[in-house]
Amino acid sequence: GLDARQRLAFDAAAADIAFAGQPVGNLTLGVAGPVSGYALQLALTGGEVEVELGGMGSYRDGIITQTVATGLVTVPGDQRWSLREPATVRVAGREVAVTAHCWALGDAELCLAESGAGAQGFHAGLDLRRFPLDTLSPWVPDDIGLAGTVTSSVTVRSERGVVSGSLLGSLADAVVTWR
């Protein structure tokens, strides 16, 4: 809730969340501090994908600004993607913007370009660098082996209902084997 001094104190939890019959996990959310500079902690645990996010945010003059300073996403195969630099989300009415930031798994990077959406359209970009193909093995049949790395870039933009974009990619030392 919000007290008389404009301070937030909010904790929420949801257990045994499922989507389309598949277990997702348990969600906890904590928000505390003044609306002009609150702390936020979010965790999704107990499912195939686990997420931990932490940061600071503010609400001023109808604008919400949330900076995620720490982030860790764990996917099957104990692949731990960590947030390399803070990411800021800004919501002002119908306008949403996200700053450029990267997630890292060893030498691999997944980077979101500065992105935004609003009444005039949206724009976004995503770069995947040095992604090891063998990290996909939890999602492919056991008789398929993957090796090598992939680098790709995707951009998409919509202006006045017209969508455009690009997709570029390359493989390095890629090998796919069937046993």
mmCIF file of N, CA, C and O in Angstrom, residues 44-143:
data_model
loop_
_atom_site.group_PDB
_atom_site.id
_atom_site.type_symbol
_atom_site.label_atom_id
_atom_site.label_comp_id
_atom_site.label_asym_id
_atom_site.label_seq_id
_atom_site.Cartn_x
_atom_site.Cartn_y
_atom_site.Cartn_z
ATOM 1 N N LEU A 44 10.956 -15.405 -9.798
ATOM 2 C CA LEU A 44 10.139 -16.514 -10.280
ATOM 3 C C LEU A 44 11.006 -17.755 -10.097
ATOM 4 O O LEU A 44 12.060 -17.879 -10.731
ATOM 5 N N THR A 45 10.583 -18.653 -9.191
ATOM 6 C CA THR A 45 11.395 -19.821 -8.860
ATOM 7 C C THR A 45 10.558 -21.091 -8.932
ATOM 8 O O THR A 45 9.333 -21.043 -8.899
ATOM 9 N N GLY A 46 11.247 -22.219 -9.023
ATOM 10 C CA GLY A 46 10.572 -23.507 -8.964
ATOM 11 C C GLY A 46 10.077 -24.038 -10.296
ATOM 12 O O GLY A 46 9.497 -25.117 -10.341
ATOM 13 N N GLY A 47 10.309 -23.337 -11.385
ATOM 14 C CA GLY A 47 9.908 -23.808 -12.713
ATOM 15 C C GLY A 47 11.127 -24.125 -13.557
ATOM 16 O O GLY A 47 12.262 -24.101 -13.083
ATOM 17 N N GLU A 48 10.893 -24.422 -14.828
ATOM 18 C CA GLU A 48 12.020 -24.696 -15.733
ATOM 19 C C GLU A 48 12.894 -23.468 -15.933
ATOM 20 O O GLU A 48 14.095 -23.568 -16.094
ATOM 21 N N VAL A 49 12.257 -22.301 -15.960
ATOM 22 C CA VAL A 49 12.978 -21.036 -16.091
ATOM 23 C C VAL A 49 12.833 -20.284 -14.779
ATOM 24 O O VAL A 49 11.728 -20.135 -14.262
ATOM 25 N N GLU A 50 13.963 -19.828 -14.228
ATOM 26 C CA GLU A 50 13.931 -19.053 -12.994
ATOM 27 C C GLU A 50 14.463 -17.659 -13.281
ATOM 28 O O GLU A 50 15.403 -17.490 -14.062
ATOM 29 N N VAL A 51 13.833 -16.658 -12.661
ATOM 30 C CA VAL A 51 14.164 -15.260 -12.914
ATOM 31 C C VAL A 51 14.328 -14.537 -11.585
ATOM 32 O O VAL A 51 13.491 -14.701 -10.694
ATOM 33 N N GLU A 52 15.390 -13.750 -11.465
ATOM 34 C CA GLU A 52 15.595 -12.880 -10.309
ATOM 35 C C GLU A 52 15.958 -11.497 -10.835
ATOM 36 O O GLU A 52 16.930 -11.352 -11.576
ATOM 37 N N LEU A 53 15.160 -10.478 -10.458
ATOM 38 C CA LEU A 53 15.402 -9.104 -10.891
ATOM 39 C C LEU A 53 15.361 -8.182 -9.681
ATOM 40 O O LEU A 53 14.548 -8.379 -8.773
ATOM 41 N N GLY A 54 16.208 -7.168 -9.687
ATOM 42 C CA GLY A 54 16.200 -6.182 -8.621
ATOM 43 C C GLY A 54 16.580 -4.823 -9.155
ATOM 44 O O GLY A 54 17.359 -4.715 -10.107
ATOM 45 N N GLY A 55 16.018 -3.793 -8.552
ATOM 46 C CA GLY A 55 16.377 -2.454 -9.001
ATOM 47 C C GLY A 55 15.608 -1.376 -8.273
ATOM 48 O O GLY A 55 14.992 -1.614 -7.241
ATOM 49 N N MET A 56 15.683 -0.196 -8.840
ATOM 50 C CA MET A 56 15.045 0.992 -8.268
ATOM 51 C C MET A 56 14.093 1.588 -9.293
ATOM 52 O O MET A 56 14.306 1.456 -10.495
ATOM 53 N N GLY A 57 13.071 2.268 -8.791
ATOM 54 C CA GLY A 57 12.125 2.911 -9.682
ATOM 55 C C GLY A 57 11.572 4.173 -9.068
ATOM 56 O O GLY A 57 11.843 4.497 -7.911
ATOM 57 N N SER A 58 10.799 4.889 -9.869
ATOM 58 C CA SER A 58 10.153 6.107 -9.368
ATOM 59 C C SER A 58 8.864 6.359 -10.149
ATOM 60 O O SER A 58 8.690 5.866 -11.261
ATOM 61 N N TYR A 59 8.003 7.140 -9.513
ATOM 62 C CA TYR A 59 6.779 7.609 -10.155
ATOM 63 C C TYR A 59 6.707 9.106 -9.905
ATOM 64 O O TYR A 59 6.627 9.557 -8.756
ATOM 65 N N ARG A 60 6.774 9.882 -10.987
ATOM 66 C CA ARG A 60 6.714 11.344 -10.885
ATOM 67 C C ARG A 60 5.915 11.887 -12.054
ATOM 68 O O ARG A 60 6.171 11.547 -13.200
ATOM 69 N N ASP A 61 4.976 12.749 -11.747
ATOM 70 C CA ASP A 61 4.195 13.447 -12.774
ATOM 71 C C ASP A 61 3.603 12.496 -13.805
ATOM 72 O O ASP A 61 3.613 12.764 -15.007
ATOM 73 N N GLY A 62 3.109 11.353 -13.352
ATOM 74 C CA GLY A 62 2.467 10.401 -14.242
ATOM 75 C C GLY A 62 3.426 9.529 -15.037
ATOM 76 O O GLY A 62 3.010 8.789 -15.916
ATOM 77 N N ILE A 63 4.717 9.599 -14.751
ATOM 78 C CA ILE A 63 5.717 8.817 -15.479
ATOM 79 C C ILE A 63 6.351 7.803 -14.530
ATOM 80 O O ILE A 63 6.848 8.158 -13.462
ATOM 81 N N ILE A 64 6.333 6.539 -14.945
ATOM 82 C CA ILE A 64 6.979 5.473 -14.185
ATOM 83 C C ILE A 64 8.316 5.181 -14.850
ATOM 84 O O ILE A 64 8.390 4.964 -16.060
ATOM 85 N N THR A 65 9.371 5.179 -14.039
ATOM 86 C CA THR A 65 10.694 4.824 -14.515
ATOM 87 C C THR A 65 11.208 3.704 -13.629
ATOM 88 O O THR A 65 11.266 3.859 -12.410
ATOM 89 N N GLN A 66 11.555 2.563 -14.218
ATOM 90 C CA GLN A 66 12.039 1.408 -13.461
ATOM 91 C C GLN A 66 13.373 0.972 -14.045
ATOM 92 O O GLN A 66 13.460 0.652 -15.222
ATOM 93 N N THR A 67 14.408 0.994 -13.218
ATOM 94 C CA THR A 67 15.721 0.523 -13.642
ATOM 95 C C THR A 67 15.986 -0.831 -13.016
ATOM 96 O O THR A 67 15.926 -0.981 -11.796
ATOM 97 N N VAL A 68 16.251 -1.813 -13.863
ATOM 98 C CA VAL A 68 16.625 -3.146 -13.398
ATOM 99 C C VAL A 68 18.146 -3.149 -13.327
ATOM 100 O O VAL A 68 18.826 -3.067 -14.348
ATOM 101 N N ALA A 69 18.671 -3.202 -12.099
ATOM 102 C CA ALA A 69 20.119 -3.121 -11.894
ATOM 103 C C ALA A 69 20.765 -4.499 -11.849
ATOM 104 O O ALA A 69 21.925 -4.654 -12.227
ATOM 105 N N THR A 70 20.019 -5.490 -11.353
ATOM 106 C CA THR A 70 20.548 -6.853 -11.281
ATOM 107 C C THR A 70 19.535 -7.800 -11.901
ATOM 108 O O THR A 70 18.326 -7.638 -11.728
ATOM 109 N N GLY A 71 20.030 -8.762 -12.637
ATOM 110 C CA GLY A 71 19.138 -9.729 -13.255
ATOM 111 C C GLY A 71 19.856 -11.036 -13.514
ATOM 112 O O GLY A 71 21.029 -11.053 -13.898
ATOM 113 N N LEU A 72 19.133 -12.117 -13.259
ATOM 114 C CA LEU A 72 19.651 -13.445 -13.523
ATOM 115 C C LEU A 72 18.492 -14.298 -14.021
ATOM 116 O O LEU A 72 17.442 -14.350 -13.382
ATOM 117 N N VAL A 73 18.680 -14.933 -15.184
ATOM 118 C CA VAL A 73 17.678 -15.837 -15.746
ATOM 119 C C VAL A 73 18.362 -17.189 -15.925
ATOM 120 O O VAL A 73 19.387 -17.288 -16.603
ATOM 121 N N THR A 74 17.796 -18.215 -15.288
ATOM 122 C CA THR A 74 18.351 -19.568 -15.387
ATOM 123 C C THR A 74 17.392 -20.429 -16.190
ATOM 124 O O THR A 74 16.204 -20.501 -15.871
ATOM 125 N N VAL A 75 17.904 -21.047 -17.258
ATOM 126 C CA VAL A 75 17.090 -21.891 -18.128
ATOM 127 C C VAL A 75 17.613 -23.329 -18.043
ATOM 128 O O VAL A 75 18.700 -23.562 -17.505
ATOM 129 N N PRO A 76 16.855 -24.309 -18.565
ATOM 130 C CA PRO A 76 17.301 -25.713 -18.475
ATOM 131 C C PRO A 76 18.744 -25.895 -18.941
ATOM 132 O O PRO A 76 19.212 -25.208 -19.844
ATOM 133 N N GLY A 77 19.417 -26.830 -18.309
ATOM 134 C CA GLY A 77 20.837 -27.045 -18.574
ATOM 135 C C GLY A 77 21.693 -26.168 -17.681
ATOM 136 O O GLY A 77 22.884 -26.013 -17.909
ATOM 137 N N ASP A 78 21.089 -25.544 -16.670
ATOM 138 C CA ASP A 78 21.751 -24.643 -15.734
ATOM 139 C C ASP A 78 22.472 -23.509 -16.463
ATOM 140 O O ASP A 78 23.571 -23.100 -16.088
ATOM 141 N N GLN A 79 21.845 -23.017 -17.522
ATOM 142 C CA GLN A 79 22.380 -21.875 -18.252
ATOM 143 C C GLN A 79 21.932 -20.612 -17.522
ATOM 144 O O GLN A 79 20.748 -20.347 -17.387
ATOM 145 N N ARG A 80 22.892 -19.834 -17.047
ATOM 146 C CA ARG A 80 22.607 -18.664 -16.226
ATOM 147 C C ARG A 80 22.955 -17.390 -17.008
ATOM 148 O O ARG A 80 24.122 -17.051 -17.143
ATOM 149 N N TRP A 81 21.920 -16.727 -17.513
ATOM 150 C CA TRP A 81 22.086 -15.473 -18.227
ATOM 151 C C TRP A 81 22.043 -14.343 -17.201
ATOM 152 O O TRP A 81 21.084 -14.220 -16.451
ATOM 153 N N SER A 82 23.079 -13.508 -17.176
ATOM 154 C CA SER A 82 23.114 -12.404 -16.220
ATOM 155 C C SER A 82 23.074 -11.062 -16.947
ATOM 156 O O SER A 82 23.642 -10.912 -18.034
ATOM 157 N N LEU A 83 22.397 -10.119 -16.319
ATOM 158 C CA LEU A 83 22.289 -8.771 -16.871
ATOM 159 C C LEU A 83 23.653 -8.104 -16.786
ATOM 160 O O LEU A 83 24.250 -8.027 -15.708
ATOM 161 N N ARG A 84 24.157 -7.640 -17.918
ATOM 162 C CA ARG A 84 25.500 -7.071 -17.962
ATOM 163 C C ARG A 84 25.517 -5.606 -17.507
ATOM 164 O O ARG A 84 26.476 -5.165 -16.883
ATOM 165 N N GLU A 85 24.500 -4.842 -17.850
ATOM 166 C CA GLU A 85 24.408 -3.443 -17.411
ATOM 167 C C GLU A 85 22.937 -3.131 -17.151
ATOM 168 O O GLU A 85 22.065 -3.830 -17.657
ATOM 169 N N PRO A 86 22.664 -2.111 -16.350
ATOM 170 C CA PRO A 86 21.268 -1.814 -16.002
ATOM 171 C C PRO A 86 20.403 -1.537 -17.239
ATOM 172 O O PRO A 86 20.878 -1.021 -18.249
ATOM 173 N N ALA A 87 19.149 -1.904 -17.107
ATOM 174 C CA ALA A 87 18.149 -1.652 -18.148
ATOM 175 C C ALA A 87 17.050 -0.796 -17.532
ATOM 176 O O ALA A 87 16.595 -1.080 -16.426
ATOM 177 N N THR A 88 16.641 0.238 -18.236
ATOM 178 C CA THR A 88 15.602 1.131 -17.715
ATOM 179 C C THR A 88 14.372 1.082 -18.605
ATOM 180 O O THR A 88 14.478 1.178 -19.829
ATOM 181 N N VAL A 89 13.221 0.919 -17.952
ATOM 182 C CA VAL A 89 11.926 0.952 -18.627
ATOM 183 C C VAL A 89 11.241 2.247 -18.202
ATOM 184 O O VAL A 89 11.177 2.565 -17.009
ATOM 185 N N ARG A 90 10.720 2.995 -19.176
ATOM 186 C CA ARG A 90 10.033 4.254 -18.887
ATOM 187 C C ARG A 90 8.644 4.187 -19.508
ATOM 188 O O ARG A 90 8.509 3.912 -20.701
ATOM 189 N N VAL A 91 7.626 4.412 -18.683
ATOM 190 C CA VAL A 91 6.240 4.398 -19.153
ATOM 191 C C VAL A 91 5.646 5.771 -18.898
ATOM 192 O O VAL A 91 5.552 6.217 -17.747
ATOM 193 N N ALA A 92 5.254 6.442 -19.974
ATOM 194 C CA ALA A 92 4.640 7.768 -19.890
ATOM 195 C C ALA A 92 3.356 7.731 -20.710
ATOM 196 O O ALA A 92 3.400 7.846 -21.938
ATOM 197 N N GLY A 93 2.232 7.509 -20.038
ATOM 198 C CA GLY A 93 0.966 7.366 -20.755
ATOM 199 C C GLY A 93 1.000 6.124 -21.625
ATOM 200 O O GLY A 93 1.227 5.026 -21.139
ATOM 201 N N ARG A 94 0.828 6.310 -22.940
ATOM 202 C CA ARG A 94 0.849 5.182 -23.876
ATOM 203 C C ARG A 94 2.224 4.942 -24.490
ATOM 204 O O ARG A 94 2.390 4.088 -25.345
ATOM 205 N N GLU A 95 3.216 5.704 -24.066
ATOM 206 C CA GLU A 95 4.576 5.575 -24.591
ATOM 207 C C GLU A 95 5.421 4.717 -23.649
ATOM 208 O O GLU A 95 5.459 4.955 -22.448
ATOM 209 N N VAL A 96 6.093 3.706 -24.203
ATOM 210 C CA VAL A 96 6.971 2.832 -23.434
ATOM 211 C C VAL A 96 8.334 2.819 -24.112
ATOM 212 O O VAL A 96 8.423 2.692 -25.336
ATOM 213 N N ALA A 97 9.386 2.965 -23.315
ATOM 214 C CA ALA A 97 10.749 2.927 -23.851
ATOM 215 C C ALA A 97 11.605 2.027 -22.967
ATOM 216 O O ALA A 97 11.430 1.996 -21.744
ATOM 217 N N VAL A 98 12.533 1.315 -23.587
ATOM 218 C CA VAL A 98 13.478 0.446 -22.880
ATOM 219 C C VAL A 98 14.873 0.797 -23.383
ATOM 220 O O VAL A 98 15.101 0.862 -24.596
ATOM 221 N N THR A 99 15.815 1.010 -22.444
ATOM 222 C CA THR A 99 17.182 1.338 -22.845
ATOM 223 C C THR A 99 17.903 0.092 -23.355
ATOM 224 O O THR A 99 17.541 -1.036 -23.030
ATOM 225 N N ALA A 100 18.941 0.322 -24.126
ATOM 226 C CA ALA A 100 19.772 -0.770 -24.635
ATOM 227 C C ALA A 100 20.460 -1.460 -23.463
ATOM 228 O O ALA A 100 20.890 -0.805 -22.509
ATOM 229 N N HIS A 101 20.534 -2.789 -23.524
ATOM 230 C CA HIS A 101 21.207 -3.556 -22.487
ATOM 231 C C HIS A 101 21.505 -4.955 -23.000
ATOM 232 O O HIS A 101 20.936 -5.381 -24.002
ATOM 233 N N CYS A 102 22.419 -5.641 -22.307
ATOM 234 C CA CYS A 102 22.818 -6.980 -22.724
ATOM 235 C C CYS A 102 22.727 -7.969 -21.563
ATOM 236 O O CYS A 102 22.898 -7.609 -20.400
ATOM 237 N N TRP A 103 22.454 -9.208 -21.925
ATOM 238 C CA TRP A 103 22.497 -10.349 -21.018
ATOM 239 C C TRP A 103 23.643 -11.229 -21.489
ATOM 240 O O TRP A 103 23.870 -11.369 -22.693
ATOM 241 N N ALA A 104 24.372 -11.844 -20.559
ATOM 242 C CA ALA A 104 25.539 -12.642 -20.924
ATOM 243 C C ALA A 104 25.448 -14.049 -20.360
ATOM 244 O O ALA A 104 24.962 -14.260 -19.246
ATOM 245 N N LEU A 105 25.922 -15.003 -21.151
ATOM 246 C CA LEU A 105 26.097 -16.402 -20.758
ATOM 247 C C LEU A 105 27.498 -16.773 -21.207
ATOM 248 O O LEU A 105 27.730 -17.036 -22.394
ATOM 249 N N GLY A 106 28.470 -16.729 -20.296
ATOM 250 C CA GLY A 106 29.861 -16.921 -20.695
ATOM 251 C C GLY A 106 30.254 -15.851 -21.704
ATOM 252 O O GLY A 106 30.065 -14.665 -21.460
ATOM 253 N N ASP A 107 30.743 -16.278 -22.887
ATOM 254 C CA ASP A 107 31.111 -15.326 -23.940
ATOM 255 C C ASP A 107 29.924 -14.884 -24.782
ATOM 256 O O ASP A 107 30.022 -13.938 -25.557
ATOM 257 N N ALA A 108 28.805 -15.571 -24.648
ATOM 258 C CA ALA A 108 27.626 -15.250 -25.459
ATOM 259 C C ALA A 108 26.918 -14.013 -24.905
ATOM 260 O O ALA A 108 26.927 -13.773 -23.697
ATOM 261 N N GLU A 109 26.322 -13.245 -25.805
ATOM 262 C CA GLU A 109 25.563 -12.059 -25.407
ATOM 263 C C GLU A 109 24.239 -12.021 -26.157
ATOM 264 O O GLU A 109 24.173 -12.348 -27.343
ATOM 265 N N LEU A 110 23.204 -11.588 -25.458
ATOM 266 C CA LEU A 110 21.906 -11.297 -26.038
ATOM 267 C C LEU A 110 21.633 -9.840 -25.703
ATOM 268 O O LEU A 110 21.484 -9.485 -24.528
ATOM 269 N N CYS A 111 21.635 -8.971 -26.720
ATOM 270 C CA CYS A 111 21.550 -7.529 -26.495
ATOM 271 C C CYS A 111 20.307 -6.948 -27.148
ATOM 272 O O CYS A 111 20.035 -7.191 -28.330
ATOM 273 N N LEU A 112 19.569 -6.184 -26.358
ATOM 274 C CA LEU A 112 18.397 -5.466 -26.849
ATOM 275 C C LEU A 112 18.825 -4.041 -27.165
ATOM 276 O O LEU A 112 19.443 -3.374 -26.323
ATOM 277 N N ALA A 113 18.517 -3.582 -28.372
ATOM 278 C CA ALA A 113 18.797 -2.199 -28.734
ATOM 279 C C ALA A 113 17.778 -1.302 -28.047
ATOM 280 O O ALA A 113 16.744 -1.773 -27.570
ATOM 281 N N GLU A 114 18.062 -0.018 -27.995
ATOM 282 C CA GLU A 114 17.078 0.910 -27.448
ATOM 283 C C GLU A 114 15.770 0.700 -28.201
ATOM 284 O O GLU A 114 15.751 0.695 -29.432
ATOM 285 N N SER A 115 14.690 0.495 -27.459
ATOM 286 C CA SER A 115 13.417 0.117 -28.061
ATOM 287 C C SER A 115 12.301 0.966 -27.500
ATOM 288 O O SER A 115 12.409 1.505 -26.401
ATOM 289 N N GLY A 116 11.216 1.065 -28.261
ATOM 290 C CA GLY A 116 10.084 1.843 -27.782
ATOM 291 C C GLY A 116 8.815 1.507 -28.531
ATOM 292 O O GLY A 116 8.830 0.919 -29.609
ATOM 293 N N ALA A 117 7.712 1.865 -27.891
ATOM 294 C CA ALA A 117 6.391 1.668 -28.497
ATOM 295 C C ALA A 117 5.484 2.795 -28.046
ATOM 296 O O ALA A 117 5.602 3.299 -26.932
ATOM 297 N N GLY A 118 4.588 3.176 -28.942
ATOM 298 C CA GLY A 118 3.645 4.237 -28.623
ATOM 299 C C GLY A 118 2.603 4.365 -29.708
ATOM 300 O O GLY A 118 2.466 3.483 -30.571
ATOM 301 N N ALA A 119 1.897 5.470 -29.685
ATOM 302 C CA ALA A 119 0.806 5.690 -30.619
ATOM 303 C C ALA A 119 1.278 5.697 -32.081
ATOM 304 O O ALA A 119 0.533 5.313 -32.973
ATOM 305 N N GLN A 120 2.493 6.110 -32.343
ATOM 306 C CA GLN A 120 3.005 6.201 -33.715
ATOM 307 C C GLN A 120 3.596 4.895 -34.229
ATOM 308 O O GLN A 120 3.923 4.785 -35.405
ATOM 309 N N GLY A 121 3.777 3.905 -33.336
ATOM 310 C CA GLY A 121 4.352 2.631 -33.771
ATOM 311 C C GLY A 121 5.339 2.108 -32.752
ATOM 312 O O GLY A 121 5.310 2.480 -31.580
ATOM 313 N N PHE A 122 6.248 1.244 -33.213
ATOM 314 C CA PHE A 122 7.254 0.679 -32.317
ATOM 315 C C PHE A 122 8.539 0.433 -33.081
ATOM 316 O O PHE A 122 8.559 0.389 -34.306
ATOM 317 N N HIS A 123 9.625 0.281 -32.314
ATOM 318 C CA HIS A 123 10.911 -0.098 -32.898
ATOM 319 C C HIS A 123 11.681 -0.926 -31.869
ATOM 320 O O HIS A 123 11.570 -0.693 -30.668
ATOM 321 N N ALA A 124 12.406 -1.928 -32.352
ATOM 322 C CA ALA A 124 13.188 -2.785 -31.469
ATOM 323 C C ALA A 124 14.277 -3.475 -32.278
ATOM 324 O O ALA A 124 14.159 -3.626 -33.493
ATOM 325 N N GLY A 125 15.311 -3.888 -31.580
ATOM 326 C CA GLY A 125 16.387 -4.626 -32.210
ATOM 327 C C GLY A 125 16.979 -5.596 -31.210
ATOM 328 O O GLY A 125 16.992 -5.326 -30.005
ATOM 329 N N LEU A 126 17.442 -6.722 -31.700
ATOM 330 C CA LEU A 126 18.004 -7.756 -30.840
ATOM 331 C C LEU A 126 19.225 -8.346 -31.534
ATOM 332 O O LEU A 126 19.158 -8.698 -32.709
ATOM 333 N N ASP A 127 20.336 -8.396 -30.805
ATOM 334 C CA ASP A 127 21.568 -8.997 -31.322
ATOM 335 C C ASP A 127 21.936 -10.184 -30.457
ATOM 336 O O ASP A 127 21.962 -10.082 -29.226
ATOM 337 N N LEU A 128 22.218 -11.304 -31.093
ATOM 338 C CA LEU A 128 22.701 -12.506 -30.423
ATOM 339 C C LEU A 128 24.126 -12.715 -30.908
ATOM 340 O O LEU A 128 24.359 -12.837 -32.113
ATOM 341 N N ARG A 129 25.082 -12.723 -29.960
ATOM 342 C CA ARG A 129 26.497 -12.812 -30.344
ATOM 343 C C ARG A 129 27.158 -14.030 -29.700
ATOM 344 O O ARG A 129 26.999 -14.259 -28.508
ATOM 345 N N ARG A 130 27.885 -14.783 -30.515
ATOM 346 C CA ARG A 130 28.686 -15.921 -30.031
ATOM 347 C C ARG A 130 27.853 -16.907 -29.206
ATOM 348 O O ARG A 130 28.301 -17.431 -28.194
ATOM 349 N N PHE A 131 26.633 -17.171 -29.645
ATOM 350 C CA PHE A 131 25.743 -18.076 -28.914
ATOM 351 C C PHE A 131 26.126 -19.516 -29.220
ATOM 352 O O PHE A 131 26.085 -19.946 -30.371
ATOM 353 N N PRO A 132 26.516 -20.304 -28.194
ATOM 354 C CA PRO A 132 26.909 -21.691 -28.430
ATOM 355 C C PRO A 132 25.686 -22.566 -28.724
ATOM 356 O O PRO A 132 24.756 -22.652 -27.922
ATOM 357 N N LEU A 133 25.685 -23.192 -29.895
ATOM 358 C CA LEU A 133 24.538 -24.002 -30.306
ATOM 359 C C LEU A 133 24.262 -25.163 -29.356
ATOM 360 O O LEU A 133 23.108 -25.557 -29.185
ATOM 361 N N ASP A 134 25.293 -25.703 -28.709
ATOM 362 C CA ASP A 134 25.058 -26.839 -27.817
ATOM 363 C C ASP A 134 24.205 -26.478 -26.603
ATOM 364 O O ASP A 134 23.667 -27.352 -25.936
ATOM 365 N N THR A 135 24.037 -25.184 -26.312
ATOM 366 C CA THR A 135 23.155 -24.803 -25.204
ATOM 367 C C THR A 135 21.685 -25.058 -25.530
ATOM 368 O O THR A 135 20.835 -25.011 -24.643
ATOM 369 N N LEU A 136 21.392 -25.349 -26.788
ATOM 370 C CA LEU A 136 20.017 -25.675 -27.186
ATOM 371 C C LEU A 136 19.674 -27.136 -26.924
ATOM 372 O O LEU A 136 18.527 -27.549 -27.081
ATOM 373 N N SER A 137 20.661 -27.951 -26.528
ATOM 374 C CA SER A 137 20.426 -29.388 -26.376
ATOM 375 C C SER A 137 19.292 -29.765 -25.426
ATOM 376 O O SER A 137 18.642 -30.785 -25.663
ATOM 377 N N PRO A 138 18.957 -29.008 -24.365
ATOM 378 C CA PRO A 138 17.797 -29.398 -23.559
ATOM 379 C C PRO A 138 16.472 -29.384 -24.341
ATOM 380 O O PRO A 138 15.499 -30.003 -23.921
ATOM 381 N N TRP A 139 16.436 -28.690 -25.482
ATOM 382 C CA TRP A 139 15.186 -28.558 -26.231
ATOM 383 C C TRP A 139 15.152 -29.372 -27.523
ATOM 384 O O TRP A 139 14.172 -29.295 -28.260
ATOM 385 N N VAL A 140 16.217 -30.085 -27.834
ATOM 386 C CA VAL A 140 16.217 -30.908 -29.053
ATOM 387 C C VAL A 140 16.281 -32.378 -28.655
ATOM 388 O O VAL A 140 16.749 -32.713 -27.559
ATOM 389 N N PRO A 141 15.816 -33.280 -29.525
ATOM 390 C CA PRO A 141 15.859 -34.716 -29.205
ATOM 391 C C PRO A 141 17.287 -35.179 -28.897
ATOM 392 O O PRO A 141 18.262 -34.631 -29.417
ATOM 393 N N ASP A 142 17.401 -36.219 -28.081
ATOM 394 C CA ASP A 142 18.711 -36.743 -27.660
ATOM 395 C C ASP A 142 19.572 -37.223 -28.810
ATOM 396 O O ASP A 142 20.798 -37.252 -28.695
ATOM 397 N N ASP A 143 18.955 -37.618 -29.942
ATOM 398 C CA ASP A 143 19.754 -38.138 -31.058
ATOM 399 C C ASP A 143 20.278 -37.042 -31.988
ATOM 400 O O ASP A 143 20.839 -37.330 -33.032
#
